[in-house]
Short mmCIF file of C-alpha atoms in Angstrom, two decimals:
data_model
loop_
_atom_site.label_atom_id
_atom_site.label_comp_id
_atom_site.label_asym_id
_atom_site.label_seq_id
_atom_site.Cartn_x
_atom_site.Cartn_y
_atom_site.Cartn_z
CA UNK A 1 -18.54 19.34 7.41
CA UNK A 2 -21.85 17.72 6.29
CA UNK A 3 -23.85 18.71 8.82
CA UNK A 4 -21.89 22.05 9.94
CA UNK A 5 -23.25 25.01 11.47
CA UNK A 6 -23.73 27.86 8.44
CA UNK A 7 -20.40 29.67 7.96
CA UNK A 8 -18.44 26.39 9.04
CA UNK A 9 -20.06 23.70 6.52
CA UNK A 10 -18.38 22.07 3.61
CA UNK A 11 -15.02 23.20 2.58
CA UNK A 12 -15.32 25.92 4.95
CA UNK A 13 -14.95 23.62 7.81
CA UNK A 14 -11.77 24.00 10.71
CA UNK A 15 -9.06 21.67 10.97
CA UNK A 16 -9.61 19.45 13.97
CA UNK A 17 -7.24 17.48 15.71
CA UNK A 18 -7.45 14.61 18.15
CA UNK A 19 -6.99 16.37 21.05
CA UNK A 20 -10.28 18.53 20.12
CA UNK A 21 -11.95 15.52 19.55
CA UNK A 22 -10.92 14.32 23.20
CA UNK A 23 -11.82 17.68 24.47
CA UNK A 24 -15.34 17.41 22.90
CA UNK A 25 -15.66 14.29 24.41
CA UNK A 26 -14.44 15.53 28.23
CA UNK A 27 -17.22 18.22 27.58
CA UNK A 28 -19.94 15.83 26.92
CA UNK A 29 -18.47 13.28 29.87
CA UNK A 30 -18.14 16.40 32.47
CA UNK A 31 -22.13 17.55 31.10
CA UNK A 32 -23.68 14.38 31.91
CA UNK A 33 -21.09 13.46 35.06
CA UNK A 34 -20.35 16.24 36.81
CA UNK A 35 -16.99 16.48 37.25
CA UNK A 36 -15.37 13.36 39.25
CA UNK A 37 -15.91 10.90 36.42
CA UNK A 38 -13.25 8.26 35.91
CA UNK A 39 -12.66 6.03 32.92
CA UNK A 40 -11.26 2.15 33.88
CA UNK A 41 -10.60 2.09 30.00
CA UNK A 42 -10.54 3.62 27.02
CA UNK A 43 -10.06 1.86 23.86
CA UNK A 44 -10.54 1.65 20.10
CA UNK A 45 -9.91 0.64 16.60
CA UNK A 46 -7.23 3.06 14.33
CA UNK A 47 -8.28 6.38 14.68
CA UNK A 48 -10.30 5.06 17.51
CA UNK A 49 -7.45 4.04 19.25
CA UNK A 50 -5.19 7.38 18.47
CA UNK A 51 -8.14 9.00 20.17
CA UNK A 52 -7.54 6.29 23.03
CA UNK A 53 -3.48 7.31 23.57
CA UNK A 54 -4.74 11.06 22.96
CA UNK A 55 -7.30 10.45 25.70
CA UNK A 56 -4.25 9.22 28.15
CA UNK A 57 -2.26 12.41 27.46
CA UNK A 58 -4.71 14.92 26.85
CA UNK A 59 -6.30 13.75 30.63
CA UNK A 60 -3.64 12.01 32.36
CA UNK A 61 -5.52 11.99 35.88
CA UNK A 62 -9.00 10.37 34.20
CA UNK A 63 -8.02 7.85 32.68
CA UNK A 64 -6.74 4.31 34.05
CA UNK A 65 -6.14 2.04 31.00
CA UNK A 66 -6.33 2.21 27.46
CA UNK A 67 -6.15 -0.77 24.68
CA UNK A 68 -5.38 1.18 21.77
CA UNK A 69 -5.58 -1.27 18.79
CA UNK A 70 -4.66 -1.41 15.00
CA UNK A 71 -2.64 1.83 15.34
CA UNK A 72 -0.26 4.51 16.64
CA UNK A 73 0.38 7.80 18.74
CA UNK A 74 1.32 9.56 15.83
CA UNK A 75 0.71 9.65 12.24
CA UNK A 76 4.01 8.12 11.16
CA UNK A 77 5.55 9.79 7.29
CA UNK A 78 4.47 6.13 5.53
CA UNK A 79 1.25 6.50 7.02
CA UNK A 80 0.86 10.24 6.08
CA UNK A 81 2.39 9.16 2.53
CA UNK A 82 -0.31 6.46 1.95
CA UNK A 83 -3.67 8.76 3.17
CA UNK A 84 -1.71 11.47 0.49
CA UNK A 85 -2.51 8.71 -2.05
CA UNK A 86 -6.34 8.38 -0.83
CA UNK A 87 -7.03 11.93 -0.74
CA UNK A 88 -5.16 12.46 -4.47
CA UNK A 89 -7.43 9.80 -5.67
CA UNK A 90 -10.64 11.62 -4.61
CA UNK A 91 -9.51 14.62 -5.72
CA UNK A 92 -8.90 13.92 -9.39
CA UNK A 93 -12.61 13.68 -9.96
CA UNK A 94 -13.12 17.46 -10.96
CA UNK A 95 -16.95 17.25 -9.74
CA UNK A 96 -14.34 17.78 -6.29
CA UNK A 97 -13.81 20.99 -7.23
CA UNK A 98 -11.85 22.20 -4.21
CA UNK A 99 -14.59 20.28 -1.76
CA UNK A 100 -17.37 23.05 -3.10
CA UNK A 101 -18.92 20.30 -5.22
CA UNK A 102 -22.50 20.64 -5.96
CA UNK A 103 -23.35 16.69 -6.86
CA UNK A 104 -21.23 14.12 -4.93
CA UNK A 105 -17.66 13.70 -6.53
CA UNK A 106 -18.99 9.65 -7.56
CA UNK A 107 -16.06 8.61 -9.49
CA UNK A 108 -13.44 10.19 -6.92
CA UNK A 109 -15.40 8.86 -3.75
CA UNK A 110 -14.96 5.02 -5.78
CA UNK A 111 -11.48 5.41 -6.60
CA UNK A 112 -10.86 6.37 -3.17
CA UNK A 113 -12.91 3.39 -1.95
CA UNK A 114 -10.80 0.87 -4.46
CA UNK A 115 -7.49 2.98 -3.79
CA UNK A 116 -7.70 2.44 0.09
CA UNK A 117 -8.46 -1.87 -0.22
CA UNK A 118 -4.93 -2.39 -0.91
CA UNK A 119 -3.87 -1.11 2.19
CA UNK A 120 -6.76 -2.23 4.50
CA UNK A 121 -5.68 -5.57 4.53
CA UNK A 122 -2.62 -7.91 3.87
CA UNK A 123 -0.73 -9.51 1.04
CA UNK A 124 -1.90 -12.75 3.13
CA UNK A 125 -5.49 -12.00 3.41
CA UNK A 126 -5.24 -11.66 -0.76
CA UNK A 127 -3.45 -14.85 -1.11
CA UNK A 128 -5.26 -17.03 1.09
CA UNK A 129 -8.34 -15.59 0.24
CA UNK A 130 -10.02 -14.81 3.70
CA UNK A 131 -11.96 -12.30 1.83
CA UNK A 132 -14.52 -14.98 1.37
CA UNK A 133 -14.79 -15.27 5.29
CA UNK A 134 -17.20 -11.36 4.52
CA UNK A 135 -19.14 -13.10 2.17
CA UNK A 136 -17.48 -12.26 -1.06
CA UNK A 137 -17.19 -14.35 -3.99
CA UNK A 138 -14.44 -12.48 -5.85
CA UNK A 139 -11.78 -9.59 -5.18
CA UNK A 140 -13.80 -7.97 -7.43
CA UNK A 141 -17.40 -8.25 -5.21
CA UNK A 142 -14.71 -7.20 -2.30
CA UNK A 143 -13.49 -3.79 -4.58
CA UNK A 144 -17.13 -3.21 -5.30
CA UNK A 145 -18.02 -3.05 -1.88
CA UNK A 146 -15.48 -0.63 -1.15
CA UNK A 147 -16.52 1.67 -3.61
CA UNK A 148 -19.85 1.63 -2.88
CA UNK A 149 -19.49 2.50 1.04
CA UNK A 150 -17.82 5.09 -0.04
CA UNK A 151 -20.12 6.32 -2.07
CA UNK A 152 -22.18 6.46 0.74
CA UNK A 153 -19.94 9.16 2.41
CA UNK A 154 -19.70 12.46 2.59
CA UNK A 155 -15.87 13.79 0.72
CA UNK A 156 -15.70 16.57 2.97
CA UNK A 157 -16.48 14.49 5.80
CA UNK A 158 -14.25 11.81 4.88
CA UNK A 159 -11.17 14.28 3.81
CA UNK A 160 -11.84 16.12 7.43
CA UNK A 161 -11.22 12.76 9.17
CA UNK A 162 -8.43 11.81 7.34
CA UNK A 163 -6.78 15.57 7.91
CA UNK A 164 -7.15 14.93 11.45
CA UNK A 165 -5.64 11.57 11.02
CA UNK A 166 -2.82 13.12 9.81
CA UNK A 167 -2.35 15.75 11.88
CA UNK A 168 -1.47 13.17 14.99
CA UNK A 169 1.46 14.00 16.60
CA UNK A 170 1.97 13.46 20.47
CA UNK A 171 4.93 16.11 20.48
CA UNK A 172 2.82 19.31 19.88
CA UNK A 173 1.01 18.53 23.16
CA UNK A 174 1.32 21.22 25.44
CA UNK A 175 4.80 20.96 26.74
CA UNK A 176 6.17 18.67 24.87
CA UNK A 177 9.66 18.86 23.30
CA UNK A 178 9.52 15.64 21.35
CA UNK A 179 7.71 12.48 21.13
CA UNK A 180 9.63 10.90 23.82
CA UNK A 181 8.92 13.20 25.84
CA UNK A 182 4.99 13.76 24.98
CA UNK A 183 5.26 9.35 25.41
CA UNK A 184 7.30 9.44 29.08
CA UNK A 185 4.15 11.04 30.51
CA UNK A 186 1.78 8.15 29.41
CA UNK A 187 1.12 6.28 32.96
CA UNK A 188 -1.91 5.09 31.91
CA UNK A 189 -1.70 1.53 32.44
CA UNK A 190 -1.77 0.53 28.47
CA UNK A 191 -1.83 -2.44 26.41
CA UNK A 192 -0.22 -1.53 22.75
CA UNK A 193 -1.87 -3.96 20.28
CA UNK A 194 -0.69 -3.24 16.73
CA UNK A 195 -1.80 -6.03 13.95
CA UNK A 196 1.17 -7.82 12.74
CA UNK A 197 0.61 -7.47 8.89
CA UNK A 198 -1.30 -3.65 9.23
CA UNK A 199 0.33 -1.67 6.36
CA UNK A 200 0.41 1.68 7.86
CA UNK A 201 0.21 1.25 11.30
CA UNK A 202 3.38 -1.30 11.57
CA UNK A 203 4.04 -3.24 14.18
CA UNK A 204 7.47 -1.31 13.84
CA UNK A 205 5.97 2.14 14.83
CA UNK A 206 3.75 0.83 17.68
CA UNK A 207 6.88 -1.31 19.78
CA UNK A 208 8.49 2.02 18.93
CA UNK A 209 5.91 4.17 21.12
CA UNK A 210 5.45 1.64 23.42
CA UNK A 211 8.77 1.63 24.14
CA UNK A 212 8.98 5.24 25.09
CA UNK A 213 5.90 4.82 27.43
CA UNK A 214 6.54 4.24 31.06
CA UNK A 215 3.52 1.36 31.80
CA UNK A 216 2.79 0.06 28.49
CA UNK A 217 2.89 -3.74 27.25
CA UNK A 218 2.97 -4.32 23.42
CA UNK A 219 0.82 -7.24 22.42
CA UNK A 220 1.12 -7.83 18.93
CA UNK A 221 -2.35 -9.30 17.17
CA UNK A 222 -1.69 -12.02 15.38
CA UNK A 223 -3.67 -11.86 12.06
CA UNK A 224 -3.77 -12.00 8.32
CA UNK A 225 -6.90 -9.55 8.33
CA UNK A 226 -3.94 -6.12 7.95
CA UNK A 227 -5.70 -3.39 9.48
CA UNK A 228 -8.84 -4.62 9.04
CA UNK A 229 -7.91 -6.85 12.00
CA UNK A 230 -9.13 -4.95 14.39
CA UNK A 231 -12.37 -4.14 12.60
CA UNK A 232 -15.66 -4.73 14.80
CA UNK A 233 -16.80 -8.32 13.87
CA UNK A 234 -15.06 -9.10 11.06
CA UNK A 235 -12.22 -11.41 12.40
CA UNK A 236 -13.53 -13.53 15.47
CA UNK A 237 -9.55 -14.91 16.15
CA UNK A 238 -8.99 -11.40 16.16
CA UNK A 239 -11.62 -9.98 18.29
CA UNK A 240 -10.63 -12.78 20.46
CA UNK A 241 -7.26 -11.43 21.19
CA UNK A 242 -8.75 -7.76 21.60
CA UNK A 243 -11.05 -8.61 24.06
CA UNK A 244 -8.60 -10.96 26.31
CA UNK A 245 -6.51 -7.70 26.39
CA UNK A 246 -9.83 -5.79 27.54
CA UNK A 247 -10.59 -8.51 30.64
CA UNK A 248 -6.56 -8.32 31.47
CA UNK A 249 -7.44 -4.21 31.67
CA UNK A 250 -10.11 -4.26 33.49
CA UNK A 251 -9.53 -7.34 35.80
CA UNK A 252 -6.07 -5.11 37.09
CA UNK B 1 -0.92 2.89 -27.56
CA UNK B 2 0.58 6.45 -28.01
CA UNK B 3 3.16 5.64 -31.00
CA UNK B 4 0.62 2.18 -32.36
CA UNK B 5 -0.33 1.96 -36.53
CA UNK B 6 -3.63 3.61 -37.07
CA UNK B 7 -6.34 1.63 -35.91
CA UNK B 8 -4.62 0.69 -32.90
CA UNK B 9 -4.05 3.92 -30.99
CA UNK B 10 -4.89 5.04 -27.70
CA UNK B 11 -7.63 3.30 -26.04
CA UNK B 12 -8.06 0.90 -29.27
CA UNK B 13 -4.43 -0.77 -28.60
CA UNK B 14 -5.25 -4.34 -28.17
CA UNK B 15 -4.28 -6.55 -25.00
CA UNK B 16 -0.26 -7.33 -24.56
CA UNK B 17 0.94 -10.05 -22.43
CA UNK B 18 4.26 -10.97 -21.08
CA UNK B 19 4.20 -13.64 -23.79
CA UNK B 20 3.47 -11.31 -26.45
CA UNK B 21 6.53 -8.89 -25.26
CA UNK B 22 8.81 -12.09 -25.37
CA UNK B 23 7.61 -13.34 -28.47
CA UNK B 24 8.01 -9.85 -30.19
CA UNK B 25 12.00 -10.19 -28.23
CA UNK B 26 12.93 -13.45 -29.71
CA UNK B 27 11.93 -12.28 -33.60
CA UNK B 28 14.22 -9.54 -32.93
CA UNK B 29 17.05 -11.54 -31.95
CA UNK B 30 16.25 -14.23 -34.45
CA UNK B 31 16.51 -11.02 -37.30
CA UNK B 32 19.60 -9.55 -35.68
CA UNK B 33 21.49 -13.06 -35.07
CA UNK B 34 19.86 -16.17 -36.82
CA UNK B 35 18.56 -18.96 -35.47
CA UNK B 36 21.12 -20.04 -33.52
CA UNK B 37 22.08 -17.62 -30.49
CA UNK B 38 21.83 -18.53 -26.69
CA UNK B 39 21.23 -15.88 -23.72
CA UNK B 40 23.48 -16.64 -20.81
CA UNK B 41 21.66 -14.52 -18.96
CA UNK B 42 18.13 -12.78 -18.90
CA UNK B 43 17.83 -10.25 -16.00
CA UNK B 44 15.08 -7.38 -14.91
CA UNK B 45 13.86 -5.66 -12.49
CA UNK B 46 10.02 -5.45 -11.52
CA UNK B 47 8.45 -5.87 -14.90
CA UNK B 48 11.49 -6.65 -16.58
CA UNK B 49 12.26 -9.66 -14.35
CA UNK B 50 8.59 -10.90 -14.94
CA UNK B 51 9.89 -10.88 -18.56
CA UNK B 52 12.63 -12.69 -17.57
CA UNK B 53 11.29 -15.03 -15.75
CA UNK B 54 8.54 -15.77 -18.97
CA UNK B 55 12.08 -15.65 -21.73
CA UNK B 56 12.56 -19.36 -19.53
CA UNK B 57 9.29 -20.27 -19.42
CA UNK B 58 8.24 -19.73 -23.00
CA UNK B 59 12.05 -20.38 -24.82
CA UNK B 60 13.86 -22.73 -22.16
CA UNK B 61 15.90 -23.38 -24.80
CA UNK B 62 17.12 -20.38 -25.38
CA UNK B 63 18.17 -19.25 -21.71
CA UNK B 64 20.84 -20.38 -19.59
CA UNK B 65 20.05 -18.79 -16.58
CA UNK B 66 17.97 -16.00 -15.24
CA UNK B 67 17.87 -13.55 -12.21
CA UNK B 68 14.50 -11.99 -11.75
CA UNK B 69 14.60 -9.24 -9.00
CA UNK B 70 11.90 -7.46 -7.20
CA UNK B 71 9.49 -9.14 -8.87
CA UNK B 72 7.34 -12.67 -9.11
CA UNK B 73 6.34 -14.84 -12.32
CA UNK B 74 2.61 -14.23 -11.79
CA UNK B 75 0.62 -11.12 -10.88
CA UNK B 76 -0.72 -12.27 -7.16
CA UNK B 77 -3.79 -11.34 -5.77
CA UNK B 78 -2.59 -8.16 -3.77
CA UNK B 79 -0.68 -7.13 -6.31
CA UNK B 80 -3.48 -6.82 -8.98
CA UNK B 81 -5.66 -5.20 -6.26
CA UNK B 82 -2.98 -2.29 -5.39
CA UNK B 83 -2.68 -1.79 -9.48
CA UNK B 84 -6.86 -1.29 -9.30
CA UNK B 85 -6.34 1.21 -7.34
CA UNK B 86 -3.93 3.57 -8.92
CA UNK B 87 -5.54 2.36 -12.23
CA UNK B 88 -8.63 4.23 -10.43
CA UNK B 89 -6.76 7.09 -9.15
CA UNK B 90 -5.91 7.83 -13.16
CA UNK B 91 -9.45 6.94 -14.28
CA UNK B 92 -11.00 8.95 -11.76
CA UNK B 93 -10.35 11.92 -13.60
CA UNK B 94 -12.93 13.29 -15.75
CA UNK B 95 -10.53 13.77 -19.03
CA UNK B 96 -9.52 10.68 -19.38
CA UNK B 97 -12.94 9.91 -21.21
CA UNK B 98 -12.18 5.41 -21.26
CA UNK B 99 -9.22 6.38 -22.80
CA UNK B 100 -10.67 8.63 -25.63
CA UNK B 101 -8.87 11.37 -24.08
CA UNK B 102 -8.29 15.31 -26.31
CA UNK B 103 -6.20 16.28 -23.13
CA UNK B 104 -4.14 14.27 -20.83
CA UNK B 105 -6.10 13.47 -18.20
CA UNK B 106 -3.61 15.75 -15.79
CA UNK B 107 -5.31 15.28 -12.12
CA UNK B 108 -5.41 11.57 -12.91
CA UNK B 109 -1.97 11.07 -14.05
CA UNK B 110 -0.63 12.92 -10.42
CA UNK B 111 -2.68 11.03 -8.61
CA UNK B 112 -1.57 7.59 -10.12
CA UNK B 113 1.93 8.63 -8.90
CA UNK B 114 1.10 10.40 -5.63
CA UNK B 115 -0.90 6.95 -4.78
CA UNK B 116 1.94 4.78 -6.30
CA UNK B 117 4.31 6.57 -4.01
CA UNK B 118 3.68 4.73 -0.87
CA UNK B 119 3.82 1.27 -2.52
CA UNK B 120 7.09 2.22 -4.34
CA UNK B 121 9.00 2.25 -1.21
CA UNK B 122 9.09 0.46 2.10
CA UNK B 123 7.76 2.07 5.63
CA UNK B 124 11.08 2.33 7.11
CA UNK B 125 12.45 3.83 4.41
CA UNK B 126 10.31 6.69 5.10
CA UNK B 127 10.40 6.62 8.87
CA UNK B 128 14.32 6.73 8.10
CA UNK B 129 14.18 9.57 5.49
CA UNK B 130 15.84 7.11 3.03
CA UNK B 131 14.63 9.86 0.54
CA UNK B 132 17.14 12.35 1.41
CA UNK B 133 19.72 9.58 -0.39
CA UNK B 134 17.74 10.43 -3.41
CA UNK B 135 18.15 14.29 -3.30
CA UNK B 136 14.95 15.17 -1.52
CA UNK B 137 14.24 17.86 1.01
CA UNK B 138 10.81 16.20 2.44
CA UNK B 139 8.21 14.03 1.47
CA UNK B 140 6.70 16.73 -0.48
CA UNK B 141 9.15 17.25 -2.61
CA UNK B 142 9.28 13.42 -3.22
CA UNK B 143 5.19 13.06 -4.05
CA UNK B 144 5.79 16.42 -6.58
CA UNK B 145 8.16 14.04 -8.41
CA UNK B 146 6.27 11.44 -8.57
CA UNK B 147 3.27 13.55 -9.85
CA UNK B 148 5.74 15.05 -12.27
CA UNK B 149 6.97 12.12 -13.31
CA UNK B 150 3.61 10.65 -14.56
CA UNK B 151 2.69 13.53 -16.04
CA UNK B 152 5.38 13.10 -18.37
CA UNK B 153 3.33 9.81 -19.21
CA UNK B 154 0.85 8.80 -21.73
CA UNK B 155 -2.23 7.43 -19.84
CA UNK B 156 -2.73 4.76 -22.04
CA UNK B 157 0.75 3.61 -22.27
CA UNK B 158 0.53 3.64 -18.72
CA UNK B 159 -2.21 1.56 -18.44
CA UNK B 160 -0.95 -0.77 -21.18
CA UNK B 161 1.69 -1.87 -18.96
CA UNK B 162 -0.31 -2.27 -15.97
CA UNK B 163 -3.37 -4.55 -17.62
CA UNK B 164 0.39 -6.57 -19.14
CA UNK B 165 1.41 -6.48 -15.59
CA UNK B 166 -1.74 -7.66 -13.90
CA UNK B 167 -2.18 -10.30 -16.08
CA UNK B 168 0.83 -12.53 -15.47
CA UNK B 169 0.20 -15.81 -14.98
CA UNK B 170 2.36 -18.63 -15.91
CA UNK B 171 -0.40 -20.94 -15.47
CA UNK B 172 -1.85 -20.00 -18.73
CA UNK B 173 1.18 -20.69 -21.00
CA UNK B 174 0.42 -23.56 -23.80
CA UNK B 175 -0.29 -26.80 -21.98
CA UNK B 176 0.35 -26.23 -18.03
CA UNK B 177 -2.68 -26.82 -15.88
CA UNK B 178 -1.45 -24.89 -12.73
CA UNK B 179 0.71 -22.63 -11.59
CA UNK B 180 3.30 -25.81 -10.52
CA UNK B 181 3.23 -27.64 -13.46
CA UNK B 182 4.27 -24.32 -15.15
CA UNK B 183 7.32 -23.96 -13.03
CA UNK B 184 8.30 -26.92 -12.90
CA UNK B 185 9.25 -26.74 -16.51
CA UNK B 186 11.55 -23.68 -15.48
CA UNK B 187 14.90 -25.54 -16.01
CA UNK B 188 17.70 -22.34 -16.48
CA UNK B 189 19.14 -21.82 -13.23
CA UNK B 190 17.74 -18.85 -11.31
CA UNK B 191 18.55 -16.45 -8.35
CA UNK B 192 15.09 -15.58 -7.70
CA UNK B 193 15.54 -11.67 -5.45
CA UNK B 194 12.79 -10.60 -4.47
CA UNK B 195 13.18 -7.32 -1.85
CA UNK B 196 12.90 -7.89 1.77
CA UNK B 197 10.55 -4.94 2.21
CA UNK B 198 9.08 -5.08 -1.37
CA UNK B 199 5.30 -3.99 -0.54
CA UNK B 200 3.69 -5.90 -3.53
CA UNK B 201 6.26 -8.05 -4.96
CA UNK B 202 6.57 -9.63 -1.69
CA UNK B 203 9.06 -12.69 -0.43
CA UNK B 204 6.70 -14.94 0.66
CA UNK B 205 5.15 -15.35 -2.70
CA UNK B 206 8.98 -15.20 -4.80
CA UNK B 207 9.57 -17.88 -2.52
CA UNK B 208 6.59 -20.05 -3.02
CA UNK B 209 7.53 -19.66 -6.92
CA UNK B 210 11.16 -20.60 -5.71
CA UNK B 211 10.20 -23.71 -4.12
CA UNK B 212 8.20 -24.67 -7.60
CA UNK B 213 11.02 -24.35 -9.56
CA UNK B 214 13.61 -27.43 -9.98
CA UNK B 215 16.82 -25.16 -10.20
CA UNK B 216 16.15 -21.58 -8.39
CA UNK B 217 17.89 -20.50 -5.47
CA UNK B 218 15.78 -17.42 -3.73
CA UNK B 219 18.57 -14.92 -2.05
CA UNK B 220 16.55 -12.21 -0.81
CA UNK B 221 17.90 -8.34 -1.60
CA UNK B 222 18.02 -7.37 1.92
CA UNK B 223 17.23 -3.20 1.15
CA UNK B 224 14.40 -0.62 3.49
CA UNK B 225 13.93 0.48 -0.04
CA UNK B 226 10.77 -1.72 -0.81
CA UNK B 227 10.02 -2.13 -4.66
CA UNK B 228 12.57 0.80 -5.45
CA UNK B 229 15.70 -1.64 -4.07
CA UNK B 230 15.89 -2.76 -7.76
CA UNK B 231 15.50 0.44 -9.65
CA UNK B 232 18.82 0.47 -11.40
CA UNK B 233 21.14 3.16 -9.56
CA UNK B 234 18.75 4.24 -6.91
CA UNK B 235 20.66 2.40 -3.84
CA UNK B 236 24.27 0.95 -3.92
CA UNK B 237 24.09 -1.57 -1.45
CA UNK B 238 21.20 -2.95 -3.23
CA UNK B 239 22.48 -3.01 -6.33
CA UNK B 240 26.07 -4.65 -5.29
CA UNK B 241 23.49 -7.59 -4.28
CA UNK B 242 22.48 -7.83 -7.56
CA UNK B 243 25.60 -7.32 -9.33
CA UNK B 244 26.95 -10.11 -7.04
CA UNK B 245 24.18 -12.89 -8.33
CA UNK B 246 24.72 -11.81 -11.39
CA UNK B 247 28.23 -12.42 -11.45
CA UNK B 248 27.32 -15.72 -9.84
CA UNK B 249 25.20 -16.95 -12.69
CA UNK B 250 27.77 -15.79 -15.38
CA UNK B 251 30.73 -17.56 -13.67
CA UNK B 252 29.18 -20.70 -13.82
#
């Protein structure tokens, strides 16, 4: 939305879903490839890693393995119930006004910020206080931190992404009468790697989908980090763990 | 805040803690009784079992036994950070002035309950529909509620209770050094039920308190409806749990 072509920019901008973002991508890939590319792996972090499942059964025949981590298929309801919570938080700051906002929405964007590090990480991570493993001295320096980054950020852009987010859902795949069904044509070698204590992506969901997917292995990471787990960098006992999974991938 | 002597209204109503709400408790009974009355049992849920839990700490005296539920004795680190963040959903709305508010602060008060939402509950009891128990069509029609429902609020009644809430903490009380040396002093006997999918109130930290205190038993409420098991009515099976410690601490 921030950076839109005129007529599409701001508020005005389309609804996207994964799939058009794996399209997009298959456009670039077929540009610069021509088109008998193949991809030994696709993986990624949360959304990331929805794109990485989307990527498996939006393009079936291009794709040998995925690692999705720190997420799920589909945008499960206590997922979609939590991003609600966000996005209602950003939008109580009437500088919002219905995403044509002339100055930045500041106090929305920092509520959103502090309303969202609840849920990136665990009840653990709190207790134990790993948070001074980033550098922070207090929760406080930690909620700080989230506010500002977000203050960095575009709303539109951020309420676009998290609209997509939402909108994940294997079933309305060409085709496909449910989720099992959209899942049974997965054959994408695939290593599921939820984070044990993630708050919205649940370990729960993930062996669920995995389940329904005909060459899939769930490999739970073991962490205290919540979704931040699977963050780039953060965690290195977590990174470790994503990466093994990457070698077992591409060593196949 | 909303009903305080002049002087003490709104934003100007001073600091309550748990301590404060007991103390306040124990003059009533002392008016209503004399001096000499005994509880045989002090029971809550959320909030109200934090209050139980400080009626033995701060009069052991007085109370013979106690069954806190969905709840712990102090506000732990996770905890306070999910409150900051529906505190900033409220806040982030432009009426709400610190407090000094001519209007209620409308957009922040449906945002504190569209964002409390998703901690209220657990995630399987939305990836089960567990709202259609309570009447619901869909997940919208649950979030309009809970807007609704804090709009029928005062914002800084609301946010009274929370800054009582967040700052719990046993370890403060007249002469204990630590969280420990507090509970250790917790002689009624307890059931100590803290929800098996309670989001913020979790078990691992009800059990840590558990283990501190010389005559609690911690019997988990075994419910997929997260903080919500407790609230009085909402789920029978959860609340034959309770009724069943209770009657276990009165019999004896």
């Amino acid at each position: 939305p921030s950076n839109a072509a005129a007529g599409q920019q701001g508020a005005d901008f389309p609804r996207i879903t994964l799939t058009d973002n794996v399209w997009a991508q298959r456009m670039l890939l077929d540009q610069l490839f021509g088109p008998s590319w193949q991809l030994r792996l696709v993986t990624g972090w949360s959304m990331g890693g929805m794109q990485a499942l989307h990527w498996a059964l939006v393009f079936p025949e291009k794709v040998q393995s995925i690692l999705p981590f720190c997420c799920t298929a589909r945008c499960w309801p206590h997922n979609f119930v939590f991003l609600e919570g966000v996005k209602a938080a950003l939008q109580a700051d009437s500088a919002w006004r219905g995403g044509r906002y002339t100055q930045a929405p500041e106090r929305g964007l920092r509520a959103f910020g502090r309303a969202y590090a609840g849920w990136a990480y665990s009840q653990a991570f709190f207790r134990n206080e790993q948070w001074r493993e980033l550098g922070f001295t207090s929760v406080d320096a930690l909620l700080d931190y989230w506010e500002l980054d977000h203050l960095e950020q575009d709303a539109n852009d951020l309420l676009c992404v998290l609209a997509t987010w939402q909108s994940a859902d294997p079933s309305v795949l060409a085709g496909a009468s449910s989720l099992k069904d959209a899942l049974a044509r997965l054959s994408a070698r695939a290593i599921i790697m939820p984070s044990s204590t993630d708050l919205y992506f649940t370990v729960e969901d993930a062996r669920h989908e995995a389940s329904l997917m005909p060459n899939a292995e769930l490999r739970v990471l073991e962490s205290d980090w919540g979704h931040c787990a699977g963050g780039p960098g953060r965690s290195p006992e977590a990174m470790a763990q994503v990466f093994s999974a990457m070698h077992d991938l591409l060593a196949s």
